[in-house]
PDB file of C-alpha atoms and ligand atoms in Angstrom:
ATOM      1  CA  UNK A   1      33.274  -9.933 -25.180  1.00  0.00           C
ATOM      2  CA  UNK A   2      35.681 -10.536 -27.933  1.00  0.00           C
ATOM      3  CA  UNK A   3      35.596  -7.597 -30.671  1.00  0.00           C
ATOM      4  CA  UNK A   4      36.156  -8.333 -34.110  1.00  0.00           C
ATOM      5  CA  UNK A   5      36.338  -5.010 -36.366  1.00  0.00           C
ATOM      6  CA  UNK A   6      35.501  -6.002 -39.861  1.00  0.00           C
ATOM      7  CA  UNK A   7      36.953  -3.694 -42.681  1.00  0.00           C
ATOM      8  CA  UNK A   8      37.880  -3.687 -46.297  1.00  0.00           C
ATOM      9  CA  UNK A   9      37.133  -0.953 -49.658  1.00  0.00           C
ATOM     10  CA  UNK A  10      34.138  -0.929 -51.081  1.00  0.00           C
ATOM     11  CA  UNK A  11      32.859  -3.747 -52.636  1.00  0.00           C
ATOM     12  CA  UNK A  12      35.244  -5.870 -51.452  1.00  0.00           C
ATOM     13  CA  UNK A  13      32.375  -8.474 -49.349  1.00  0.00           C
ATOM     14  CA  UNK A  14      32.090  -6.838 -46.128  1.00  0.00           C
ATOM     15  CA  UNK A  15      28.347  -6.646 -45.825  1.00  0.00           C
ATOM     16  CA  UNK A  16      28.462 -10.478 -47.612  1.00  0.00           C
ATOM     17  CA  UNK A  17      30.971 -11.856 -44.724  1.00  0.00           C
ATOM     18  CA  UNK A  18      29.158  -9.989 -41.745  1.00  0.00           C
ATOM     19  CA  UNK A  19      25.985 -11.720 -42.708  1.00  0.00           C
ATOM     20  CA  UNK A  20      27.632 -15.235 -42.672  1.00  0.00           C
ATOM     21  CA  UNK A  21      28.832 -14.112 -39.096  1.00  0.00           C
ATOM     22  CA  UNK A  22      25.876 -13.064 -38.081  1.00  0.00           C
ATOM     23  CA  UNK A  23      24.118 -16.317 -38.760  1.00  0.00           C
ATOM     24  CA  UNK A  24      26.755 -18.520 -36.918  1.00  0.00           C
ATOM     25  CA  UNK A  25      25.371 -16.304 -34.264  1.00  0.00           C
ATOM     26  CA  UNK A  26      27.801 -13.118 -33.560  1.00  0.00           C
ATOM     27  CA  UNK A  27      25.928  -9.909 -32.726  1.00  0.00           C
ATOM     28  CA  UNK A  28      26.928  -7.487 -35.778  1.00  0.00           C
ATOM     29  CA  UNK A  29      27.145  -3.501 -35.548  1.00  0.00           C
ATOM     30  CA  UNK A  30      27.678  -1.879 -38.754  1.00  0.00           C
ATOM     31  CA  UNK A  31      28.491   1.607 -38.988  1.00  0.00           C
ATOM     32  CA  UNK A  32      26.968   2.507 -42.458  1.00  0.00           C
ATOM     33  CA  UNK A  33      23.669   1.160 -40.865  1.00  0.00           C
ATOM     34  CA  UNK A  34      24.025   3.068 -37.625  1.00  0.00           C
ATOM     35  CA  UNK A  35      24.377   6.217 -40.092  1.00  0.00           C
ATOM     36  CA  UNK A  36      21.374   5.794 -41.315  1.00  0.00           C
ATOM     37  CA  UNK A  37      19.093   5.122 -38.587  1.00  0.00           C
ATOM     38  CA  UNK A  38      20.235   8.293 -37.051  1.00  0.00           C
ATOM     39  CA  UNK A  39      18.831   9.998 -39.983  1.00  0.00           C
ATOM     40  CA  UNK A  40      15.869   8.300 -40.629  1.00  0.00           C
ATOM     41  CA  UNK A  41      12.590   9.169 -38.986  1.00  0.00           C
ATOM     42  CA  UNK A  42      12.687  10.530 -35.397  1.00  0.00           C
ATOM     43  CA  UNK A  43      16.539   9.571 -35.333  1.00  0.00           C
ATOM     44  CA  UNK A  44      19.182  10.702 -32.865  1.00  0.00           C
ATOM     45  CA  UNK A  45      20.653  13.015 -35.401  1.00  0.00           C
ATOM     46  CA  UNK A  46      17.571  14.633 -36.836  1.00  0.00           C
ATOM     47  CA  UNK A  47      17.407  17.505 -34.559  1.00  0.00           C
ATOM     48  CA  UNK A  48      21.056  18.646 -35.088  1.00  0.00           C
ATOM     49  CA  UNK A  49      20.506  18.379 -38.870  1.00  0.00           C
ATOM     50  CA  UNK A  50      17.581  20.967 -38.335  1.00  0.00           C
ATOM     51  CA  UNK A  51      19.462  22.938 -36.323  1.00  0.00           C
ATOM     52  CA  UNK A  52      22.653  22.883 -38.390  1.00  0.00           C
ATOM     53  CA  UNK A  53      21.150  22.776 -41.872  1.00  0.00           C
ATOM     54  CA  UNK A  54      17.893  24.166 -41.231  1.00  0.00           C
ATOM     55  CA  UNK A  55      14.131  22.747 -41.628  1.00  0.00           C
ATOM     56  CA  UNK A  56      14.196  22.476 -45.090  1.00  0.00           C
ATOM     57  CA  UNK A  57      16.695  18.832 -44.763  1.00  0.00           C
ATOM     58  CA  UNK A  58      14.041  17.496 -42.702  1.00  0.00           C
ATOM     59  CA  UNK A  59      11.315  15.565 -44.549  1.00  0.00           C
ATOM     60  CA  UNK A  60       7.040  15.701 -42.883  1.00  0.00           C
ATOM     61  CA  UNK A  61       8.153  12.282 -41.762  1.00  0.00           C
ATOM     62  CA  UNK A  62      10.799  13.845 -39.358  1.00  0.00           C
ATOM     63  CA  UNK A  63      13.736  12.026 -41.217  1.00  0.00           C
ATOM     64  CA  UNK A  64      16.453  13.381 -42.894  1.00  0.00           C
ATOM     65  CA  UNK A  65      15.743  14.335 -46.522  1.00  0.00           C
ATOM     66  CA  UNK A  66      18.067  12.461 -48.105  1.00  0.00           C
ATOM     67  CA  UNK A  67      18.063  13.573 -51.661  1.00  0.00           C
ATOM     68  CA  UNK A  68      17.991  17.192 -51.017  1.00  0.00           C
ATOM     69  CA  UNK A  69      21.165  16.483 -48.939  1.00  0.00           C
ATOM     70  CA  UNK A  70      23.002  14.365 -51.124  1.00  0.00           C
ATOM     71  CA  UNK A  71      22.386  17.276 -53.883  1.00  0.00           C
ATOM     72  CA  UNK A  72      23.244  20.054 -50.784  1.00  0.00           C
ATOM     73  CA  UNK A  73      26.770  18.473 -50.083  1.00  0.00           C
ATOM     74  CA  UNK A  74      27.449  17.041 -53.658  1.00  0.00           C
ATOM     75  CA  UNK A  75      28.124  20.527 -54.376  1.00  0.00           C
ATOM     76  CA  UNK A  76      29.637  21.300 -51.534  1.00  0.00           C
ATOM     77  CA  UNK A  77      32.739  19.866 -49.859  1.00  0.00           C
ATOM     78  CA  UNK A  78      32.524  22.225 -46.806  1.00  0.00           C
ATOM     79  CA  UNK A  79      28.996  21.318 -46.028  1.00  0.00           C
ATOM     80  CA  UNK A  80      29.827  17.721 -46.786  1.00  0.00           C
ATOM     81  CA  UNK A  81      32.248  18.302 -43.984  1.00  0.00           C
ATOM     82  CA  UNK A  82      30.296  19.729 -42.292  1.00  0.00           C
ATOM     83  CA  UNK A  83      27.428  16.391 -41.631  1.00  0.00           C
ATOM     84  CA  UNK A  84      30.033  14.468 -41.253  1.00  0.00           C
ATOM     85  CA  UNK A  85      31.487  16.357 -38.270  1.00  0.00           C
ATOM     86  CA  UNK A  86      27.676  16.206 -37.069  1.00  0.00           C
ATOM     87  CA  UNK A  87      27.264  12.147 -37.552  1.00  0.00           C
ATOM     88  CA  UNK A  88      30.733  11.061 -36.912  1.00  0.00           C
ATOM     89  CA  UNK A  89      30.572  11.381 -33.048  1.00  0.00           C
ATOM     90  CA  UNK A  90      26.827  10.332 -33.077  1.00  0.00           C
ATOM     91  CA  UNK A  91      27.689   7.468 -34.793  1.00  0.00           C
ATOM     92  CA  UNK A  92      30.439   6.516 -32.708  1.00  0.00           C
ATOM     93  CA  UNK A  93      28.435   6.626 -29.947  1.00  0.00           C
ATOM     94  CA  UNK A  94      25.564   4.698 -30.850  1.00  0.00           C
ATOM     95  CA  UNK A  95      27.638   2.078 -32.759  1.00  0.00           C
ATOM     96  CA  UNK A  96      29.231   1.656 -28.598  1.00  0.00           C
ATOM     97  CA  UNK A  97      26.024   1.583 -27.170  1.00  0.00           C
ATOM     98  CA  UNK A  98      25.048  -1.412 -29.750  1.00  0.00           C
ATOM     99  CA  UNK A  99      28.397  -3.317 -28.831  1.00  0.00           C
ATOM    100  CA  UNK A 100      28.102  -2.696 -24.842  1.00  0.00           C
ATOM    101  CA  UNK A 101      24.556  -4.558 -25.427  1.00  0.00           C
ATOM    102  CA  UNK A 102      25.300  -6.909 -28.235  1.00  0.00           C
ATOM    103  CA  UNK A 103      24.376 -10.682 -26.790  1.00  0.00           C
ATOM    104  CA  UNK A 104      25.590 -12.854 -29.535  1.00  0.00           C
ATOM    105  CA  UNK A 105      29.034 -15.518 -29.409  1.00  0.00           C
ATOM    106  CA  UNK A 106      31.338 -12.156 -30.046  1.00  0.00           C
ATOM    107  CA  UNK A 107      30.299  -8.648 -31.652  1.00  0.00           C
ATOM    108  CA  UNK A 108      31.651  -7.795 -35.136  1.00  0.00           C
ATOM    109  CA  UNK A 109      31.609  -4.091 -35.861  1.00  0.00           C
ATOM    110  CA  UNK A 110      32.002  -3.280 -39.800  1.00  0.00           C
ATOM    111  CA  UNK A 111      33.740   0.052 -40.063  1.00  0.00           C
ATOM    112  CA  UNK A 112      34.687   0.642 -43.562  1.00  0.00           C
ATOM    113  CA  UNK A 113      37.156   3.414 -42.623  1.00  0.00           C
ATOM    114  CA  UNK A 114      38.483   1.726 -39.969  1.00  0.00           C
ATOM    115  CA  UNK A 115      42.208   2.401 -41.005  1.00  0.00           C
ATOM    116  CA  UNK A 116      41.501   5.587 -42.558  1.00  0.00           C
ATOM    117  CA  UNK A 117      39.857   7.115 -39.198  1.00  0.00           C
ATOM    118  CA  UNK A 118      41.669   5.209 -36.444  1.00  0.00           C
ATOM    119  CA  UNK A 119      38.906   5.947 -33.564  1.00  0.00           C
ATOM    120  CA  UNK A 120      38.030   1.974 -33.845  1.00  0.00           C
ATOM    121  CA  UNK A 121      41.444   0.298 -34.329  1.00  0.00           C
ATOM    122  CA  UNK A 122      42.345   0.760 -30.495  1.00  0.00           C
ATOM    123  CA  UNK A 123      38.020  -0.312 -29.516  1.00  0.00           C
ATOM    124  CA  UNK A 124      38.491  -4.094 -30.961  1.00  0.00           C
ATOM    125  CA  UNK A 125      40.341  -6.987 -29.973  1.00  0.00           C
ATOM    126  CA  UNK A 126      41.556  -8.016 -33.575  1.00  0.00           C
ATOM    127  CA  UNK A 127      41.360  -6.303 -37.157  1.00  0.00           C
ATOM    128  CA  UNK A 128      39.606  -9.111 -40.388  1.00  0.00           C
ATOM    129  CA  UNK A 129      40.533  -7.102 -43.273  1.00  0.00           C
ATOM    130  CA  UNK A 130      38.600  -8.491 -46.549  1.00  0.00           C
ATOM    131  CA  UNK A 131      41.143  -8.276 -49.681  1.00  0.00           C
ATOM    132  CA  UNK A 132      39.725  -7.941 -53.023  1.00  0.00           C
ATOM    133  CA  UNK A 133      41.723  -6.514 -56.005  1.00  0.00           C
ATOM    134  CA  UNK A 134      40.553  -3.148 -57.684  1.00  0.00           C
ATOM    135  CA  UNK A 135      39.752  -4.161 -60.980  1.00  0.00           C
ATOM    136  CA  UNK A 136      37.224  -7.049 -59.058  1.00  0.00           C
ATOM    137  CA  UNK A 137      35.981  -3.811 -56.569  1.00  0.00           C
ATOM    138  CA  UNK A 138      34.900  -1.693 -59.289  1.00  0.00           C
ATOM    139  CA  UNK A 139      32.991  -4.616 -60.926  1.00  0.00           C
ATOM    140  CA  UNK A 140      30.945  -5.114 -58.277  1.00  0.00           C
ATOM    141  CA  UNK A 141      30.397  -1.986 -57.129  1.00  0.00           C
ATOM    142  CA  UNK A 142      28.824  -1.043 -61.014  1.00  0.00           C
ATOM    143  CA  UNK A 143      27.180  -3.992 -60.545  1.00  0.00           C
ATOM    144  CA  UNK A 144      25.429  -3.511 -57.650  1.00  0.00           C
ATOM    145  CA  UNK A 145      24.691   0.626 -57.042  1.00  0.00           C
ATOM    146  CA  UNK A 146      24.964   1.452 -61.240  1.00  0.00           C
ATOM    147  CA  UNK A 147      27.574   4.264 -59.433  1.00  0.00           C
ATOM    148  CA  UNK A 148      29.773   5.889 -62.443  1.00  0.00           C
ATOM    149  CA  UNK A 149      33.315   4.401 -62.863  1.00  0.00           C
ATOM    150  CA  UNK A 150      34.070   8.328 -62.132  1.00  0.00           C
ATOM    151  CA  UNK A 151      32.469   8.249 -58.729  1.00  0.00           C
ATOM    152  CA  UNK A 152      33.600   4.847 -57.923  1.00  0.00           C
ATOM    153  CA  UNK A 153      37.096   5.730 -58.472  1.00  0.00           C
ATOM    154  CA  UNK A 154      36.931   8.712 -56.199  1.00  0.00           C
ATOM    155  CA  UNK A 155      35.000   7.010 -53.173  1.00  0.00           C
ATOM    156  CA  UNK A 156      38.052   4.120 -53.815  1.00  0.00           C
ATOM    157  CA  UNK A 157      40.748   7.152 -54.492  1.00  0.00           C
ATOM    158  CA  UNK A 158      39.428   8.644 -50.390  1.00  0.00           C
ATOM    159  CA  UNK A 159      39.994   5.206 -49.116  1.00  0.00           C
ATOM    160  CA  UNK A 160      43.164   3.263 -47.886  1.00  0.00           C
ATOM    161  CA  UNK A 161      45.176   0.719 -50.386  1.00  0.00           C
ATOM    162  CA  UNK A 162      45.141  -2.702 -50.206  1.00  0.00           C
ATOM    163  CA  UNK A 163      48.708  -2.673 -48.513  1.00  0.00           C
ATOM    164  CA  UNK A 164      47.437   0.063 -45.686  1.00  0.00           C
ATOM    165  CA  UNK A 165      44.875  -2.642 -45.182  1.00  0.00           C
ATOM    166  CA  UNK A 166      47.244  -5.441 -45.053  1.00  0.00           C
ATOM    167  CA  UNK A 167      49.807  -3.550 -42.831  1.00  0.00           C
ATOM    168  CA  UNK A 168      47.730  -3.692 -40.264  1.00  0.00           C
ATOM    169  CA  UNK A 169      45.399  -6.713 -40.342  1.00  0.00           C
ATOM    170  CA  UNK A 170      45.513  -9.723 -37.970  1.00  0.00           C
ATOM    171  CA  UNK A 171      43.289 -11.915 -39.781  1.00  0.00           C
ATOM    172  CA  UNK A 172      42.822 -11.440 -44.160  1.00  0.00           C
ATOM    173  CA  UNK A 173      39.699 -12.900 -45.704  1.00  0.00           C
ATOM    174  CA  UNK A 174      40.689 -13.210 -49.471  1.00  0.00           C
ATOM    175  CA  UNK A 175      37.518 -12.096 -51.771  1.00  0.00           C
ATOM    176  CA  UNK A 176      38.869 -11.237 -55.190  1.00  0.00           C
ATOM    177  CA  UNK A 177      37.770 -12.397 -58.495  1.00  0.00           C
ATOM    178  CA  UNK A 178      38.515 -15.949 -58.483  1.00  0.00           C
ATOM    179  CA  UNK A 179      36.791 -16.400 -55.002  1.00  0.00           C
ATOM    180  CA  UNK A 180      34.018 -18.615 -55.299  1.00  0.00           C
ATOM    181  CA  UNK A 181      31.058 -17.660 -52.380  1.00  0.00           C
ATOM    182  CA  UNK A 182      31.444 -21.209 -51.003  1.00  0.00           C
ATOM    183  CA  UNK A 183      35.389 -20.101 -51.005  1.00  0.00           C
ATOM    184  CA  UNK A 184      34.767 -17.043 -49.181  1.00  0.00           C
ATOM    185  CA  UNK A 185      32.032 -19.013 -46.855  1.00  0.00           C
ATOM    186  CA  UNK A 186      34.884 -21.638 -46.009  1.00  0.00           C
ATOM    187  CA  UNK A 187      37.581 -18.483 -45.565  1.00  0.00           C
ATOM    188  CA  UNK A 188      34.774 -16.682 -42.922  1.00  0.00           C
ATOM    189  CA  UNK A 189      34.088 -20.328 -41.351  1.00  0.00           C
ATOM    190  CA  UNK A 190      37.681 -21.073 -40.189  1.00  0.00           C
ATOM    191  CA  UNK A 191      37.532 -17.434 -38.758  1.00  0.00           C
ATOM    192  CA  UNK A 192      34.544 -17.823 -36.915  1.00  0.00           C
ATOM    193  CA  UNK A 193      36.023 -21.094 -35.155  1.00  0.00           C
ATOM    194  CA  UNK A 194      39.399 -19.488 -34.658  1.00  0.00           C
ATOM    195  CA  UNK A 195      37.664 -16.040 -32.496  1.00  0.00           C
ATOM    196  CA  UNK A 196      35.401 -18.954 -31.130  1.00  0.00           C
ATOM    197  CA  UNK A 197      38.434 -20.644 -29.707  1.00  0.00           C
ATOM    198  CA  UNK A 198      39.682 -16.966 -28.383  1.00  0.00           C
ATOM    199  CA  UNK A 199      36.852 -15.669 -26.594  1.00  0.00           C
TER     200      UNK A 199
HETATM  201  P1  LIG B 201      31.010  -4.251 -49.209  1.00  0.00           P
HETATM  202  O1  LIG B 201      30.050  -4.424 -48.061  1.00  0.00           O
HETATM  203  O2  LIG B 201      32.444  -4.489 -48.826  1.00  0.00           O
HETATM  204  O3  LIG B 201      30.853  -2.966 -49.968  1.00  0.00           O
HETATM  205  P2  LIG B 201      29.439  -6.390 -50.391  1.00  0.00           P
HETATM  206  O4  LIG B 201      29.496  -7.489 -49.399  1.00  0.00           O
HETATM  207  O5  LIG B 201      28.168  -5.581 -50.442  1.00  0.00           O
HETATM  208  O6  LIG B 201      30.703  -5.410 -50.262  1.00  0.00           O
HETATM  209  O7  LIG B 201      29.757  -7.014 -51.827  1.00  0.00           O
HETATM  210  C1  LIG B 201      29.642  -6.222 -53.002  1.00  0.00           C
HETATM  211  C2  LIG B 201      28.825  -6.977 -54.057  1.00  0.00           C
HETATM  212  O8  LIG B 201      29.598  -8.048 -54.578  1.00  0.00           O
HETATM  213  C3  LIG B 201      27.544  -7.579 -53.508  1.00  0.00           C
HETATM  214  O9  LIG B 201      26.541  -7.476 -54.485  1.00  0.00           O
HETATM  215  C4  LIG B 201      27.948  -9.025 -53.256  1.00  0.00           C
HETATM  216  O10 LIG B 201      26.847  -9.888 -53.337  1.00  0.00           O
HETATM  217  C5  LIG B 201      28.964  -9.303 -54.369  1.00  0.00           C
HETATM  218  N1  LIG B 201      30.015 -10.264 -53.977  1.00  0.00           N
HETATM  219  C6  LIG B 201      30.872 -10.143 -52.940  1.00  0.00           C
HETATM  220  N2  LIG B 201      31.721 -11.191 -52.904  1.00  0.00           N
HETATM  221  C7  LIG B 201      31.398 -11.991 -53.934  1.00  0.00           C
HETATM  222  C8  LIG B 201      31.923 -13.242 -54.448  1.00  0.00           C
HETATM  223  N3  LIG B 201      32.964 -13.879 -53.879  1.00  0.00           N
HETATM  224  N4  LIG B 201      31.318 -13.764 -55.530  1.00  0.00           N
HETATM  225  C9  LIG B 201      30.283 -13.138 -56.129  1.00  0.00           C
HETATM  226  N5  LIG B 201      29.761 -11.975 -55.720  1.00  0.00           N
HETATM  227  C10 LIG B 201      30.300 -11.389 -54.632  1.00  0.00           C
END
């Protein structure tokens, strides 16, 4: 099965693309989501949180208590570390298991760190990169969380640049300021005929 990985910085239209794919009928697997069902009720990641981090991260519903962590690590780069050490091979594993089993024309995986972290750019076939400029990022990112231009400049300061991005991307969907949704529709549509043709 052809594997697309699907990156980009935040707020540049990932999520947006992937959902166009996913109605032409490819199977998508994003990692964010796969983060968070591990940690929501009964999920593969709540047990090693209580054991890790103790009972007190782990809500009467048997999910992860989300606040209190997000309070716990804000505080504390080493702890912060720390989850992600826990999730990162969970969620590499279940985001496999979802592509082994994925059914749809070809499997798109949406790894936001895909260049940062590496462990996915040798796992797909080709790398769409979705190119938006940083001014246009940080718009829509306020726009759409109400995050701090502070905060949003330091989850965009952890991430790769646009060139990084470029460097290494076979196929660029272009999703800046002047693109039009139709525009980017039309950009994902020639794509999606293209890894069609490749399967
Ligand atoms: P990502 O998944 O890369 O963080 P999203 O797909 O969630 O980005 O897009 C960020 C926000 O910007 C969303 O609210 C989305 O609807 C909006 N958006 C993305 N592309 C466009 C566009 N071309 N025109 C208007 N709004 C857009």
């Amino acid at each position: 099965m052809l594997k697309i990985g699907l990156t980009g910085g935040i707020g540049s239209g990932k999520s947006q693309v992937a959902t166009l794919l996913e109605e032409w009928g490819a199977t998508v697997v994003d990692t964010d989501l796969v983060a968070h069902q591990l940690c929501q009720t009964e999920g593969l990641a709540i047990a090693a949180i209580a054991e890790q981090f103790g009972p007190e991260f782990i809500t009467a519903e048997h999910g992860m208590d989300r606040q209190r962590m997000r309070e716990h690590v804000f505080a504390n780069p080493a702890e912060r570390q720390r989850l992600e050490a826990l999730l990162h091979p969970l969620i590499g594993e279940e985001a496999r298991r979802q592509v082994m089993a994925a059914s749809g024309l070809y499997v798109v995986v949406v790894v936001p760190l895909l260049i940062e972290r590496g462990s996915w750019r040798n796992r797909v076939d080709r790398i769409c990169v979705v190119d938006c400029d940083e001014a246009t990022q940080k718009q829509r990112v306020r726009e759409r969380s109400g995050l701090t231009d502070e905060v949003i400049e330091r989850i965009m300061g952890a991430q790769a640049t646009r060139e990084q991005r470029l460097a290494v991307a076979d196929d660029v969907i272009v999703n800046d300021g002047t693109t039009s949704l139709h525009e980017l529709s039309r950009q994902a549509e020639q794509l999606h005929q293209q890894w069609l043709q490749q399967r």
